[in-house]
Amino acid sequence: MATTFGGATVLVVIASVMMGASVAYPGWNDNSGYAWPPRQDNHPTEVPPKKVIVGGSENWHFGFDYAAWAYKSGPFYVNDTLVFKYDPPSNNNTHPHSVYMFRSFWSYMRCDLKRATMVANVSDGAGDGFEFTLSQKWQFYFFACGESGGLHCSTGKMRFSVVSLPRPWKWHG
Ligand SMILES: *[C@@H]1O[C@H](CO)[C@@H](O)[C@H](O)[C@H]1NC(C)=O
Ligand SMILES: *[C@@H]1O[C@H](CO)[C@@H](O)[C@H](O)[C@H]1NC(C)=O
Ligand SMILES: *[C@@H]1O[C@H](CO)[C@@H](O)[C@H](O)[C@H]1NC(C)=O
Ligand SMILES: [Cu+2]
């Protein structure tokens, strides 16, 4: 290709780069959502909200990296629901958990629970878990466990943040 470097060769290269880019685009030409451009006879509907168990099969416990989990599990959209699952206090469970929400990034960074609000107490995560819906669009949410004076938040890595993006649309005929 390089030996006869002319206009045609350049066009072929550009065309293959463009095709590569379009093939690599997720959802291109199928019905899995995010398709662009939409077909003319299509009409869009919002992708329905999802329920996500915080930590997946790990649930909500000391020592799991929830910031990494949130990063891998995103993006999150407005009206998606986070489910916190943790055992209530009992003879077997003398170190229960809870869910707090910080008011700012800085209190989140410092695990400053004095600037946080409890949204679920030590019992609320039992059974099917505590459900928290991301009801505001473009909102940063800062969550942590509030137990042991902030130790679960800092050393225990029981903290993460999510931002609630506008809901995506799905195109289908
Ligand atoms: C979120 O849910 C509420 C209540 O069901 C609804 O009124 C609102 O339109 C929804 N927002 C979006 C962006 O889907
Ligand atoms: C607590 O531990 C006892 C004995 O190890 C066990 O029989 C019981 O099922 C446990 N209870 C719960 C709620 O896990
Ligand atoms: C936790 O909150 C629930 C209501 O959501 C309440 O019924 C329960 O008594 C509270 N438990 C504790 C230990 O504060
Ligand atoms: Cu905890």
mmCIF file with all atom_site columns, C-alpha atoms and ligand atoms in Angstrom:
data_model
loop_
_atom_site.group_PDB
_atom_site.id
_atom_site.type_symbol
_atom_site.label_atom_id
_atom_site.label_alt_id
_atom_site.label_comp_id
_atom_site.label_asym_id
_atom_site.label_entity_id
_atom_site.label_seq_id
_atom_site.pdbx_PDB_ins_code
_atom_site.Cartn_x
_atom_site.Cartn_y
_atom_site.Cartn_z
_atom_site.occupancy
_atom_site.B_iso_or_equiv
_atom_site.pdbx_formal_charge
_atom_site.auth_seq_id
_atom_site.auth_comp_id
_atom_site.auth_asym_id
_atom_site.auth_atom_id
_atom_site.pdbx_PDB_model_num
ATOM   1   C  CA . MET A 1 1   ? 0.000   0.000   0.000  1.00 0.00 ? 1   MET A CA 1
ATOM   2   C  CA . ALA A 1 2   ? 2.776   2.371   0.872  1.00 0.00 ? 2   ALA A CA 1
ATOM   3   C  CA . THR A 1 3   ? 4.655   2.007   -2.438 1.00 0.00 ? 3   THR A CA 1
ATOM   4   C  CA . THR A 1 4   ? 1.916   3.584   -4.594 1.00 0.00 ? 4   THR A CA 1
ATOM   5   C  CA . PHE A 1 5   ? 0.909   6.389   -2.324 1.00 0.00 ? 5   PHE A CA 1
ATOM   6   C  CA . GLY A 1 6   ? -1.906  8.162   -4.126 1.00 0.00 ? 6   GLY A CA 1
ATOM   7   C  CA . GLY A 1 7   ? -5.355  9.626   -3.534 1.00 0.00 ? 7   GLY A CA 1
ATOM   8   C  CA . ALA A 1 8   ? -7.104  6.267   -3.898 1.00 0.00 ? 8   ALA A CA 1
ATOM   9   C  CA . THR A 1 9   ? -4.919  4.612   -1.261 1.00 0.00 ? 9   THR A CA 1
ATOM   10  C  CA . VAL A 1 10  ? -5.577  7.421   1.196  1.00 0.00 ? 10  VAL A CA 1
ATOM   11  C  CA . LEU A 1 11  ? -9.335  7.062   0.625  1.00 0.00 ? 11  LEU A CA 1
ATOM   12  C  CA . VAL A 1 12  ? -9.176  3.300   1.256  1.00 0.00 ? 12  VAL A CA 1
ATOM   13  C  CA . VAL A 1 13  ? -7.273  3.882   4.498  1.00 0.00 ? 13  VAL A CA 1
ATOM   14  C  CA . ILE A 1 14  ? -9.712  6.540   5.665  1.00 0.00 ? 14  ILE A CA 1
ATOM   15  C  CA . ALA A 1 15  ? -12.701 4.370   4.711  1.00 0.00 ? 15  ALA A CA 1
ATOM   16  C  CA . SER A 1 16  ? -11.385 1.358   6.629  1.00 0.00 ? 16  SER A CA 1
ATOM   17  C  CA . VAL A 1 17  ? -10.629 3.491   9.679  1.00 0.00 ? 17  VAL A CA 1
ATOM   18  C  CA . MET A 1 18  ? -14.181 4.842   9.599  1.00 0.00 ? 18  MET A CA 1
ATOM   19  C  CA . MET A 1 19  ? -15.656 1.348   9.212  1.00 0.00 ? 19  MET A CA 1
ATOM   20  C  CA . GLY A 1 20  ? -13.517 0.108   12.090 1.00 0.00 ? 20  GLY A CA 1
ATOM   21  C  CA . ALA A 1 21  ? -14.769 2.955   14.229 1.00 0.00 ? 21  ALA A CA 1
ATOM   22  C  CA . SER A 1 22  ? -18.385 2.281   13.391 1.00 0.00 ? 22  SER A CA 1
ATOM   23  C  CA . VAL A 1 23  ? -18.122 -1.464  14.001 1.00 0.00 ? 23  VAL A CA 1
ATOM   24  C  CA . ALA A 1 24  ? -16.490 -0.752  17.360 1.00 0.00 ? 24  ALA A CA 1
ATOM   25  C  CA . TYR A 1 25  ? -19.307 1.543   18.446 1.00 0.00 ? 25  TYR A CA 1
ATOM   26  C  CA . PRO A 1 26  ? -21.444 -0.334  21.019 1.00 0.00 ? 26  PRO A CA 1
ATOM   27  C  CA . GLY A 1 27  ? -25.028 -0.899  20.026 1.00 0.00 ? 27  GLY A CA 1
ATOM   28  C  CA . TRP A 1 28  ? -24.470 0.073   16.398 1.00 0.00 ? 28  TRP A CA 1
ATOM   29  C  CA . ASN A 1 29  ? -27.296 -1.131  14.185 1.00 0.00 ? 29  ASN A CA 1
ATOM   30  C  CA . ASP A 1 30  ? -28.908 -3.398  16.779 1.00 0.00 ? 30  ASP A CA 1
ATOM   31  C  CA . ASN A 1 31  ? -31.667 -3.134  19.334 1.00 0.00 ? 31  ASN A CA 1
ATOM   32  C  CA . SER A 1 32  ? -29.567 -3.234  22.489 1.00 0.00 ? 32  SER A CA 1
ATOM   33  C  CA . GLY A 1 33  ? -29.880 0.510   23.041 1.00 0.00 ? 33  GLY A CA 1
ATOM   34  C  CA . TYR A 1 34  ? -27.776 3.582   22.264 1.00 0.00 ? 34  TYR A CA 1
ATOM   35  C  CA . ALA A 1 35  ? -28.099 2.958   18.484 1.00 0.00 ? 35  ALA A CA 1
ATOM   36  C  CA . TRP A 1 36  ? -27.190 5.929   16.346 1.00 0.00 ? 36  TRP A CA 1
ATOM   37  C  CA . PRO A 1 37  ? -28.457 7.153   13.951 1.00 0.00 ? 37  PRO A CA 1
ATOM   38  C  CA . PRO A 1 38  ? -32.025 6.005   14.713 1.00 0.00 ? 38  PRO A CA 1
ATOM   39  C  CA . ARG A 1 39  ? -34.051 4.475   11.886 1.00 0.00 ? 39  ARG A CA 1
ATOM   40  C  CA . GLN A 1 40  ? -36.793 6.810   10.661 1.00 0.00 ? 40  GLN A CA 1
ATOM   41  C  CA . ASP A 1 41  ? -39.673 4.431   11.536 1.00 0.00 ? 41  ASP A CA 1
ATOM   42  C  CA . ASN A 1 42  ? -38.412 3.956   15.090 1.00 0.00 ? 42  ASN A CA 1
ATOM   43  C  CA . HIS A 1 43  ? -39.791 5.556   18.176 1.00 0.00 ? 43  HIS A CA 1
ATOM   44  C  CA . PRO A 1 44  ? -37.723 5.860   21.324 1.00 0.00 ? 44  PRO A CA 1
ATOM   45  C  CA . THR A 1 45  ? -38.541 4.620   24.809 1.00 0.00 ? 45  THR A CA 1
ATOM   46  C  CA . GLU A 1 46  ? -36.512 5.049   27.973 1.00 0.00 ? 46  GLU A CA 1
ATOM   47  C  CA . VAL A 1 47  ? -34.417 2.082   29.061 1.00 0.00 ? 47  VAL A CA 1
ATOM   48  C  CA . PRO A 1 48  ? -36.207 0.884   32.225 1.00 0.00 ? 48  PRO A CA 1
ATOM   49  C  CA . PRO A 1 49  ? -34.544 1.558   35.614 1.00 0.00 ? 49  PRO A CA 1
ATOM   50  C  CA . LYS A 1 50  ? -32.424 -1.211  37.083 1.00 0.00 ? 50  LYS A CA 1
ATOM   51  C  CA . LYS A 1 51  ? -31.908 -2.489  40.624 1.00 0.00 ? 51  LYS A CA 1
ATOM   52  C  CA . VAL A 1 52  ? -28.283 -3.074  41.522 1.00 0.00 ? 52  VAL A CA 1
ATOM   53  C  CA . ILE A 1 53  ? -27.103 -4.902  44.630 1.00 0.00 ? 53  ILE A CA 1
ATOM   54  C  CA . VAL A 1 54  ? -24.234 -2.885  46.099 1.00 0.00 ? 54  VAL A CA 1
ATOM   55  C  CA . GLY A 1 55  ? -21.128 -5.087  46.003 1.00 0.00 ? 55  GLY A CA 1
ATOM   56  C  CA . GLY A 1 56  ? -22.911 -7.741  43.919 1.00 0.00 ? 56  GLY A CA 1
ATOM   57  C  CA . SER A 1 57  ? -22.627 -11.152 45.572 1.00 0.00 ? 57  SER A CA 1
ATOM   58  C  CA . GLU A 1 58  ? -20.327 -9.587  48.209 1.00 0.00 ? 58  GLU A CA 1
ATOM   59  C  CA . ASN A 1 59  ? -23.201 -7.504  49.567 1.00 0.00 ? 59  ASN A CA 1
ATOM   60  C  CA . TRP A 1 60  ? -22.277 -4.721  52.060 1.00 0.00 ? 60  TRP A CA 1
ATOM   61  C  CA . HIS A 1 61  ? -19.392 -5.756  54.322 1.00 0.00 ? 61  HIS A CA 1
ATOM   62  C  CA . PHE A 1 62  ? -16.089 -4.608  55.795 1.00 0.00 ? 62  PHE A CA 1
ATOM   63  C  CA . GLY A 1 63  ? -13.013 -4.719  53.523 1.00 0.00 ? 63  GLY A CA 1
ATOM   64  C  CA . PHE A 1 64  ? -14.516 -4.935  50.028 1.00 0.00 ? 64  PHE A CA 1
ATOM   65  C  CA . ASP A 1 65  ? -13.429 -2.138  47.657 1.00 0.00 ? 65  ASP A CA 1
ATOM   66  C  CA . TYR A 1 66  ? -16.756 -0.410  46.963 1.00 0.00 ? 66  TYR A CA 1
ATOM   67  C  CA . ALA A 1 67  ? -15.198 2.529   45.113 1.00 0.00 ? 67  ALA A CA 1
ATOM   68  C  CA . ALA A 1 68  ? -13.767 0.061   42.586 1.00 0.00 ? 68  ALA A CA 1
ATOM   69  C  CA . TRP A 1 69  ? -17.077 -1.799  42.484 1.00 0.00 ? 69  TRP A CA 1
ATOM   70  C  CA . ALA A 1 70  ? -18.990 1.420   41.745 1.00 0.00 ? 70  ALA A CA 1
ATOM   71  C  CA . TYR A 1 71  ? -16.541 2.359   39.012 1.00 0.00 ? 71  TYR A CA 1
ATOM   72  C  CA . LYS A 1 72  ? -16.942 -1.049  37.322 1.00 0.00 ? 72  LYS A CA 1
ATOM   73  C  CA . SER A 1 73  ? -20.725 -1.172  37.805 1.00 0.00 ? 73  SER A CA 1
ATOM   74  C  CA . GLY A 1 74  ? -21.544 2.234   36.361 1.00 0.00 ? 74  GLY A CA 1
ATOM   75  C  CA . PRO A 1 75  ? -22.841 4.218   34.705 1.00 0.00 ? 75  PRO A CA 1
ATOM   76  C  CA . PHE A 1 76  ? -25.892 4.751   36.897 1.00 0.00 ? 76  PHE A CA 1
ATOM   77  C  CA . TYR A 1 77  ? -28.967 6.626   35.717 1.00 0.00 ? 77  TYR A CA 1
ATOM   78  C  CA . VAL A 1 78  ? -31.652 8.635   37.491 1.00 0.00 ? 78  VAL A CA 1
ATOM   79  C  CA . ASN A 1 79  ? -34.286 6.281   39.000 1.00 0.00 ? 79  ASN A CA 1
ATOM   80  C  CA . ASP A 1 80  ? -31.897 3.339   39.185 1.00 0.00 ? 80  ASP A CA 1
ATOM   81  C  CA . THR A 1 81  ? -32.051 1.719   42.627 1.00 0.00 ? 81  THR A CA 1
ATOM   82  C  CA . LEU A 1 82  ? -29.140 0.656   44.818 1.00 0.00 ? 82  LEU A CA 1
ATOM   83  C  CA . VAL A 1 83  ? -29.817 -2.273  47.171 1.00 0.00 ? 83  VAL A CA 1
ATOM   84  C  CA . PHE A 1 84  ? -27.715 -2.515  50.347 1.00 0.00 ? 84  PHE A CA 1
ATOM   85  C  CA . LYS A 1 85  ? -27.786 -5.988  51.879 1.00 0.00 ? 85  LYS A CA 1
ATOM   86  C  CA . TYR A 1 86  ? -26.306 -6.672  55.333 1.00 0.00 ? 86  TYR A CA 1
ATOM   87  C  CA . ASP A 1 87  ? -27.185 -8.770  58.352 1.00 0.00 ? 87  ASP A CA 1
ATOM   88  C  CA . PRO A 1 88  ? -28.859 -7.121  61.338 1.00 0.00 ? 88  PRO A CA 1
ATOM   89  C  CA . PRO A 1 89  ? -27.174 -7.183  64.771 1.00 0.00 ? 89  PRO A CA 1
ATOM   90  C  CA . SER A 1 90  ? -27.368 -10.582 66.509 1.00 0.00 ? 90  SER A CA 1
ATOM   91  C  CA . ASN A 1 91  ? -25.327 -12.825 68.737 1.00 0.00 ? 91  ASN A CA 1
ATOM   92  C  CA . ASN A 1 92  ? -23.535 -13.952 65.570 1.00 0.00 ? 92  ASN A CA 1
ATOM   93  C  CA . ASN A 1 93  ? -23.137 -10.475 64.211 1.00 0.00 ? 93  ASN A CA 1
ATOM   94  C  CA . THR A 1 94  ? -21.732 -8.014  66.734 1.00 0.00 ? 94  THR A CA 1
ATOM   95  C  CA . HIS A 1 95  ? -20.289 -5.714  64.029 1.00 0.00 ? 95  HIS A CA 1
ATOM   96  C  CA . PRO A 1 96  ? -23.295 -4.675  61.987 1.00 0.00 ? 96  PRO A CA 1
ATOM   97  C  CA . HIS A 1 97  ? -23.351 -2.076  59.215 1.00 0.00 ? 97  HIS A CA 1
ATOM   98  C  CA . SER A 1 98  ? -25.453 0.873   58.149 1.00 0.00 ? 98  SER A CA 1
ATOM   99  C  CA . VAL A 1 99  ? -25.727 3.363   55.284 1.00 0.00 ? 99  VAL A CA 1
ATOM   100 C  CA . TYR A 1 100 ? -24.911 7.069   55.563 1.00 0.00 ? 100 TYR A CA 1
ATOM   101 C  CA . MET A 1 101 ? -24.895 9.746   52.909 1.00 0.00 ? 101 MET A CA 1
ATOM   102 C  CA . PHE A 1 102 ? -22.371 12.586  53.022 1.00 0.00 ? 102 PHE A CA 1
ATOM   103 C  CA . ARG A 1 103 ? -23.336 16.122  52.139 1.00 0.00 ? 103 ARG A CA 1
ATOM   104 C  CA . SER A 1 104 ? -20.154 16.903  50.230 1.00 0.00 ? 104 SER A CA 1
ATOM   105 C  CA . PHE A 1 105 ? -17.189 15.371  48.460 1.00 0.00 ? 105 PHE A CA 1
ATOM   106 C  CA . TRP A 1 106 ? -14.870 16.658  51.206 1.00 0.00 ? 106 TRP A CA 1
ATOM   107 C  CA . SER A 1 107 ? -16.752 15.041  54.087 1.00 0.00 ? 107 SER A CA 1
ATOM   108 C  CA . TYR A 1 108 ? -16.815 11.856  51.979 1.00 0.00 ? 108 TYR A CA 1
ATOM   109 C  CA . MET A 1 109 ? -13.046 12.036  51.472 1.00 0.00 ? 109 MET A CA 1
ATOM   110 C  CA . ARG A 1 110 ? -12.455 12.482  55.211 1.00 0.00 ? 110 ARG A CA 1
ATOM   111 C  CA . CYS A 1 111 ? -15.173 9.987   56.271 1.00 0.00 ? 111 CYS A CA 1
ATOM   112 C  CA . ASP A 1 112 ? -16.526 12.861  58.365 1.00 0.00 ? 112 ASP A CA 1
ATOM   113 C  CA . LEU A 1 113 ? -19.738 11.278  59.642 1.00 0.00 ? 113 LEU A CA 1
ATOM   114 C  CA . LYS A 1 114 ? -20.728 14.452  61.484 1.00 0.00 ? 114 LYS A CA 1
ATOM   115 C  CA . ARG A 1 115 ? -21.500 15.823  58.013 1.00 0.00 ? 115 ARG A CA 1
ATOM   116 C  CA . ALA A 1 116 ? -23.487 12.803  56.953 1.00 0.00 ? 116 ALA A CA 1
ATOM   117 C  CA . THR A 1 117 ? -27.074 11.645  57.309 1.00 0.00 ? 117 THR A CA 1
ATOM   118 C  CA . MET A 1 118 ? -28.084 8.116   58.199 1.00 0.00 ? 118 MET A CA 1
ATOM   119 C  CA . VAL A 1 119 ? -30.310 6.711   55.461 1.00 0.00 ? 119 VAL A CA 1
ATOM   120 C  CA . ALA A 1 120 ? -30.432 3.098   56.722 1.00 0.00 ? 120 ALA A CA 1
ATOM   121 C  CA . ASN A 1 121 ? -29.832 1.858   60.259 1.00 0.00 ? 121 ASN A CA 1
ATOM   122 C  CA . VAL A 1 122 ? -28.136 -1.372  61.319 1.00 0.00 ? 122 VAL A CA 1
ATOM   123 C  CA . SER A 1 123 ? -31.341 -3.377  60.835 1.00 0.00 ? 123 SER A CA 1
ATOM   124 C  CA . ASP A 1 124 ? -32.576 -1.964  57.527 1.00 0.00 ? 124 ASP A CA 1
ATOM   125 C  CA . GLY A 1 125 ? -30.274 -4.100  55.339 1.00 0.00 ? 125 GLY A CA 1
ATOM   126 C  CA . ALA A 1 126 ? -31.848 -7.402  56.427 1.00 0.00 ? 126 ALA A CA 1
ATOM   127 C  CA . GLY A 1 127 ? -33.821 -9.695  54.136 1.00 0.00 ? 127 GLY A CA 1
ATOM   128 C  CA . ASP A 1 128 ? -34.204 -8.224  50.660 1.00 0.00 ? 128 ASP A CA 1
ATOM   129 C  CA . GLY A 1 129 ? -32.039 -5.282  51.732 1.00 0.00 ? 129 GLY A CA 1
ATOM   130 C  CA . PHE A 1 130 ? -32.394 -1.531  51.910 1.00 0.00 ? 130 PHE A CA 1
ATOM   131 C  CA . GLU A 1 131 ? -33.353 0.151   48.640 1.00 0.00 ? 131 GLU A CA 1
ATOM   132 C  CA . PHE A 1 132 ? -32.191 3.633   47.725 1.00 0.00 ? 132 PHE A CA 1
ATOM   133 C  CA . THR A 1 133 ? -33.410 5.169   44.466 1.00 0.00 ? 133 THR A CA 1
ATOM   134 C  CA . LEU A 1 134 ? -31.251 7.776   42.722 1.00 0.00 ? 134 LEU A CA 1
ATOM   135 C  CA . SER A 1 135 ? -34.152 10.154  42.248 1.00 0.00 ? 135 SER A CA 1
ATOM   136 C  CA . GLN A 1 136 ? -32.298 13.344  41.265 1.00 0.00 ? 136 GLN A CA 1
ATOM   137 C  CA . LYS A 1 137 ? -30.735 13.863  37.849 1.00 0.00 ? 137 LYS A CA 1
ATOM   138 C  CA . TRP A 1 138 ? -27.060 14.908  37.665 1.00 0.00 ? 138 TRP A CA 1
ATOM   139 C  CA . GLN A 1 139 ? -26.603 14.373  41.397 1.00 0.00 ? 139 GLN A CA 1
ATOM   140 C  CA . PHE A 1 140 ? -23.442 13.086  43.043 1.00 0.00 ? 140 PHE A CA 1
ATOM   141 C  CA . TYR A 1 141 ? -24.276 10.659  45.844 1.00 0.00 ? 141 TYR A CA 1
ATOM   142 C  CA . PHE A 1 142 ? -21.668 9.823   48.488 1.00 0.00 ? 142 PHE A CA 1
ATOM   143 C  CA . PHE A 1 143 ? -22.395 6.683   50.494 1.00 0.00 ? 143 PHE A CA 1
ATOM   144 C  CA . ALA A 1 144 ? -20.591 5.006   53.390 1.00 0.00 ? 144 ALA A CA 1
ATOM   145 C  CA . CYS A 1 145 ? -21.090 2.706   56.325 1.00 0.00 ? 145 CYS A CA 1
ATOM   146 C  CA . GLY A 1 146 ? -21.384 4.802   59.461 1.00 0.00 ? 146 GLY A CA 1
ATOM   147 C  CA . GLU A 1 147 ? -20.285 2.218   62.027 1.00 0.00 ? 147 GLU A CA 1
ATOM   148 C  CA . SER A 1 148 ? -17.254 2.155   64.358 1.00 0.00 ? 148 SER A CA 1
ATOM   149 C  CA . GLY A 1 149 ? -16.799 5.916   64.255 1.00 0.00 ? 149 GLY A CA 1
ATOM   150 C  CA . GLY A 1 150 ? -15.796 5.979   60.587 1.00 0.00 ? 150 GLY A CA 1
ATOM   151 C  CA . LEU A 1 151 ? -13.467 2.963   60.649 1.00 0.00 ? 151 LEU A CA 1
ATOM   152 C  CA . HIS A 1 152 ? -15.716 0.972   58.302 1.00 0.00 ? 152 HIS A CA 1
ATOM   153 C  CA . CYS A 1 153 ? -15.694 3.955   55.923 1.00 0.00 ? 153 CYS A CA 1
ATOM   154 C  CA . SER A 1 154 ? -11.920 4.521   55.937 1.00 0.00 ? 154 SER A CA 1
ATOM   155 C  CA . THR A 1 155 ? -10.081 1.269   56.719 1.00 0.00 ? 155 THR A CA 1
ATOM   156 C  CA . GLY A 1 156 ? -13.028 -0.910  55.741 1.00 0.00 ? 156 GLY A CA 1
ATOM   157 C  CA . LYS A 1 157 ? -13.393 0.762   52.292 1.00 0.00 ? 157 LYS A CA 1
ATOM   158 C  CA . MET A 1 158 ? -17.159 0.811   52.787 1.00 0.00 ? 158 MET A CA 1
ATOM   159 C  CA . ARG A 1 159 ? -17.668 3.987   50.769 1.00 0.00 ? 159 ARG A CA 1
ATOM   160 C  CA . PHE A 1 160 ? -18.353 4.918   47.167 1.00 0.00 ? 160 PHE A CA 1
ATOM   161 C  CA . SER A 1 161 ? -19.856 7.654   45.060 1.00 0.00 ? 161 SER A CA 1
ATOM   162 C  CA . VAL A 1 162 ? -22.138 7.535   42.031 1.00 0.00 ? 162 VAL A CA 1
ATOM   163 C  CA . VAL A 1 163 ? -23.532 10.192  39.734 1.00 0.00 ? 163 VAL A CA 1
ATOM   164 C  CA . SER A 1 164 ? -27.054 9.849   38.364 1.00 0.00 ? 164 SER A CA 1
ATOM   165 C  CA . LEU A 1 165 ? -26.958 10.469  34.620 1.00 0.00 ? 165 LEU A CA 1
ATOM   166 C  CA . PRO A 1 166 ? -30.083 11.235  32.562 1.00 0.00 ? 166 PRO A CA 1
ATOM   167 C  CA . ARG A 1 167 ? -31.793 8.014   31.482 1.00 0.00 ? 167 ARG A CA 1
ATOM   168 C  CA . PRO A 1 168 ? -30.698 6.689   28.083 1.00 0.00 ? 168 PRO A CA 1
ATOM   169 C  CA . TRP A 1 169 ? -33.131 6.045   25.247 1.00 0.00 ? 169 TRP A CA 1
ATOM   170 C  CA . LYS A 1 170 ? -33.679 2.814   23.370 1.00 0.00 ? 170 LYS A CA 1
ATOM   171 C  CA . TRP A 1 171 ? -34.661 2.838   19.700 1.00 0.00 ? 171 TRP A CA 1
ATOM   172 C  CA . HIS A 1 172 ? -36.759 0.022   18.286 1.00 0.00 ? 172 HIS A CA 1
ATOM   173 C  CA . GLY A 1 173 ? -39.077 -0.480  15.327 1.00 0.00 ? 173 GLY A CA 1
HETATM 174 C  C1 . LIG B 2 .   ? -38.321 8.814   37.838 1.00 0.00 ? 1   LIG B C1 1
HETATM 175 O  O1 . LIG B 2 .   ? -39.422 8.230   38.517 1.00 0.00 ? 1   LIG B O1 1
HETATM 176 C  C2 . LIG B 2 .   ? -40.421 9.178   38.862 1.00 0.00 ? 1   LIG B C2 1
HETATM 177 C  C3 . LIG B 2 .   ? -41.454 8.469   39.736 1.00 0.00 ? 1   LIG B C3 1
HETATM 178 O  O2 . LIG B 2 .   ? -41.791 7.221   39.214 1.00 0.00 ? 1   LIG B O2 1
HETATM 179 C  C4 . LIG B 2 .   ? -41.024 9.746   37.598 1.00 0.00 ? 1   LIG B C4 1
HETATM 180 O  O3 . LIG B 2 .   ? -42.012 10.698  37.907 1.00 0.00 ? 1   LIG B O3 1
HETATM 181 C  C5 . LIG B 2 .   ? -39.922 10.417  36.798 1.00 0.00 ? 1   LIG B C5 1
HETATM 182 O  O4 . LIG B 2 .   ? -40.409 10.864  35.567 1.00 0.00 ? 1   LIG B O4 1
HETATM 183 C  C6 . LIG B 2 .   ? -38.769 9.454   36.538 1.00 0.00 ? 1   LIG B C6 1
HETATM 184 N  N1 . LIG B 2 .   ? -37.667 10.190  35.930 1.00 0.00 ? 1   LIG B N1 1
HETATM 185 C  C7 . LIG B 2 .   ? -37.042 9.745   34.838 1.00 0.00 ? 1   LIG B C7 1
HETATM 186 C  C8 . LIG B 2 .   ? -35.959 10.610  34.308 1.00 0.00 ? 1   LIG B C8 1
HETATM 187 O  O5 . LIG B 2 .   ? -37.322 8.692   34.302 1.00 0.00 ? 1   LIG B O5 1
HETATM 188 C  C1 . LIG B 2 .   ? -25.836 -18.153 64.628 1.00 0.00 ? 2   LIG B C1 1
HETATM 189 O  O1 . LIG B 2 .   ? -24.905 -19.165 64.953 1.00 0.00 ? 2   LIG B O1 1
HETATM 190 C  C2 . LIG B 2 .   ? -25.515 -20.369 65.349 1.00 0.00 ? 2   LIG B C2 1
HETATM 191 C  C3 . LIG B 2 .   ? -24.431 -21.329 65.844 1.00 0.00 ? 2   LIG B C3 1
HETATM 192 O  O2 . LIG B 2 .   ? -23.222 -21.141 65.151 1.00 0.00 ? 2   LIG B O2 1
HETATM 193 C  C4 . LIG B 2 .   ? -26.316 -20.952 64.185 1.00 0.00 ? 2   LIG B C4 1
HETATM 194 O  O3 . LIG B 2 .   ? -26.947 -22.153 64.555 1.00 0.00 ? 2   LIG B O3 1
HETATM 195 C  C5 . LIG B 2 .   ? -27.381 -19.934 63.769 1.00 0.00 ? 2   LIG B C5 1
HETATM 196 O  O4 . LIG B 2 .   ? -28.057 -20.405 62.635 1.00 0.00 ? 2   LIG B O4 1
HETATM 197 C  C6 . LIG B 2 .   ? -26.728 -18.593 63.481 1.00 0.00 ? 2   LIG B C6 1
HETATM 198 N  N1 . LIG B 2 .   ? -27.780 -17.621 63.256 1.00 0.00 ? 2   LIG B N1 1
HETATM 199 C  C7 . LIG B 2 .   ? -27.779 -16.812 62.208 1.00 0.00 ? 2   LIG B C7 1
HETATM 200 C  C8 . LIG B 2 .   ? -28.900 -15.823 62.152 1.00 0.00 ? 2   LIG B C8 1
HETATM 201 O  O5 . LIG B 2 .   ? -26.922 -16.841 61.339 1.00 0.00 ? 2   LIG B O5 1
HETATM 202 C  C1 . LIG B 2 .   ? -34.299 0.954   62.116 1.00 0.00 ? 3   LIG B C1 1
HETATM 203 O  O1 . LIG B 2 .   ? -35.297 1.626   61.383 1.00 0.00 ? 3   LIG B O1 1
HETATM 204 C  C2 . LIG B 2 .   ? -36.524 0.904   61.331 1.00 0.00 ? 3   LIG B C2 1
HETATM 205 C  C3 . LIG B 2 .   ? -37.420 1.651   60.358 1.00 0.00 ? 3   LIG B C3 1
HETATM 206 O  O2 . LIG B 2 .   ? -36.842 1.659   59.093 1.00 0.00 ? 3   LIG B O2 1
HETATM 207 C  C4 . LIG B 2 .   ? -37.103 0.794   62.716 1.00 0.00 ? 3   LIG B C4 1
HETATM 208 O  O3 . LIG B 2 .   ? -38.311 0.067   62.669 1.00 0.00 ? 3   LIG B O3 1
HETATM 209 C  C5 . LIG B 2 .   ? -36.096 0.072   63.624 1.00 0.00 ? 3   LIG B C5 1
HETATM 210 O  O4 . LIG B 2 .   ? -36.549 0.101   64.943 1.00 0.00 ? 3   LIG B O4 1
HETATM 211 C  C6 . LIG B 2 .   ? -34.733 0.746   63.552 1.00 0.00 ? 3   LIG B C6 1
HETATM 212 N  N1 . LIG B 2 .   ? -33.786 -0.111  64.250 1.00 0.00 ? 3   LIG B N1 1
HETATM 213 C  C7 . LIG B 2 .   ? -32.793 0.387   64.980 1.00 0.00 ? 3   LIG B C7 1
HETATM 214 C  C8 . LIG B 2 .   ? -31.882 -0.609  65.588 1.00 0.00 ? 3   LIG B C8 1
HETATM 215 O  O5 . LIG B 2 .   ? -32.640 1.590   65.139 1.00 0.00 ? 3   LIG B O5 1
HETATM 216 CU CU . CU  B 3 .   ? -19.894 -1.321  58.197 1.00 0.00 ? 4   CU  B CU 1
#
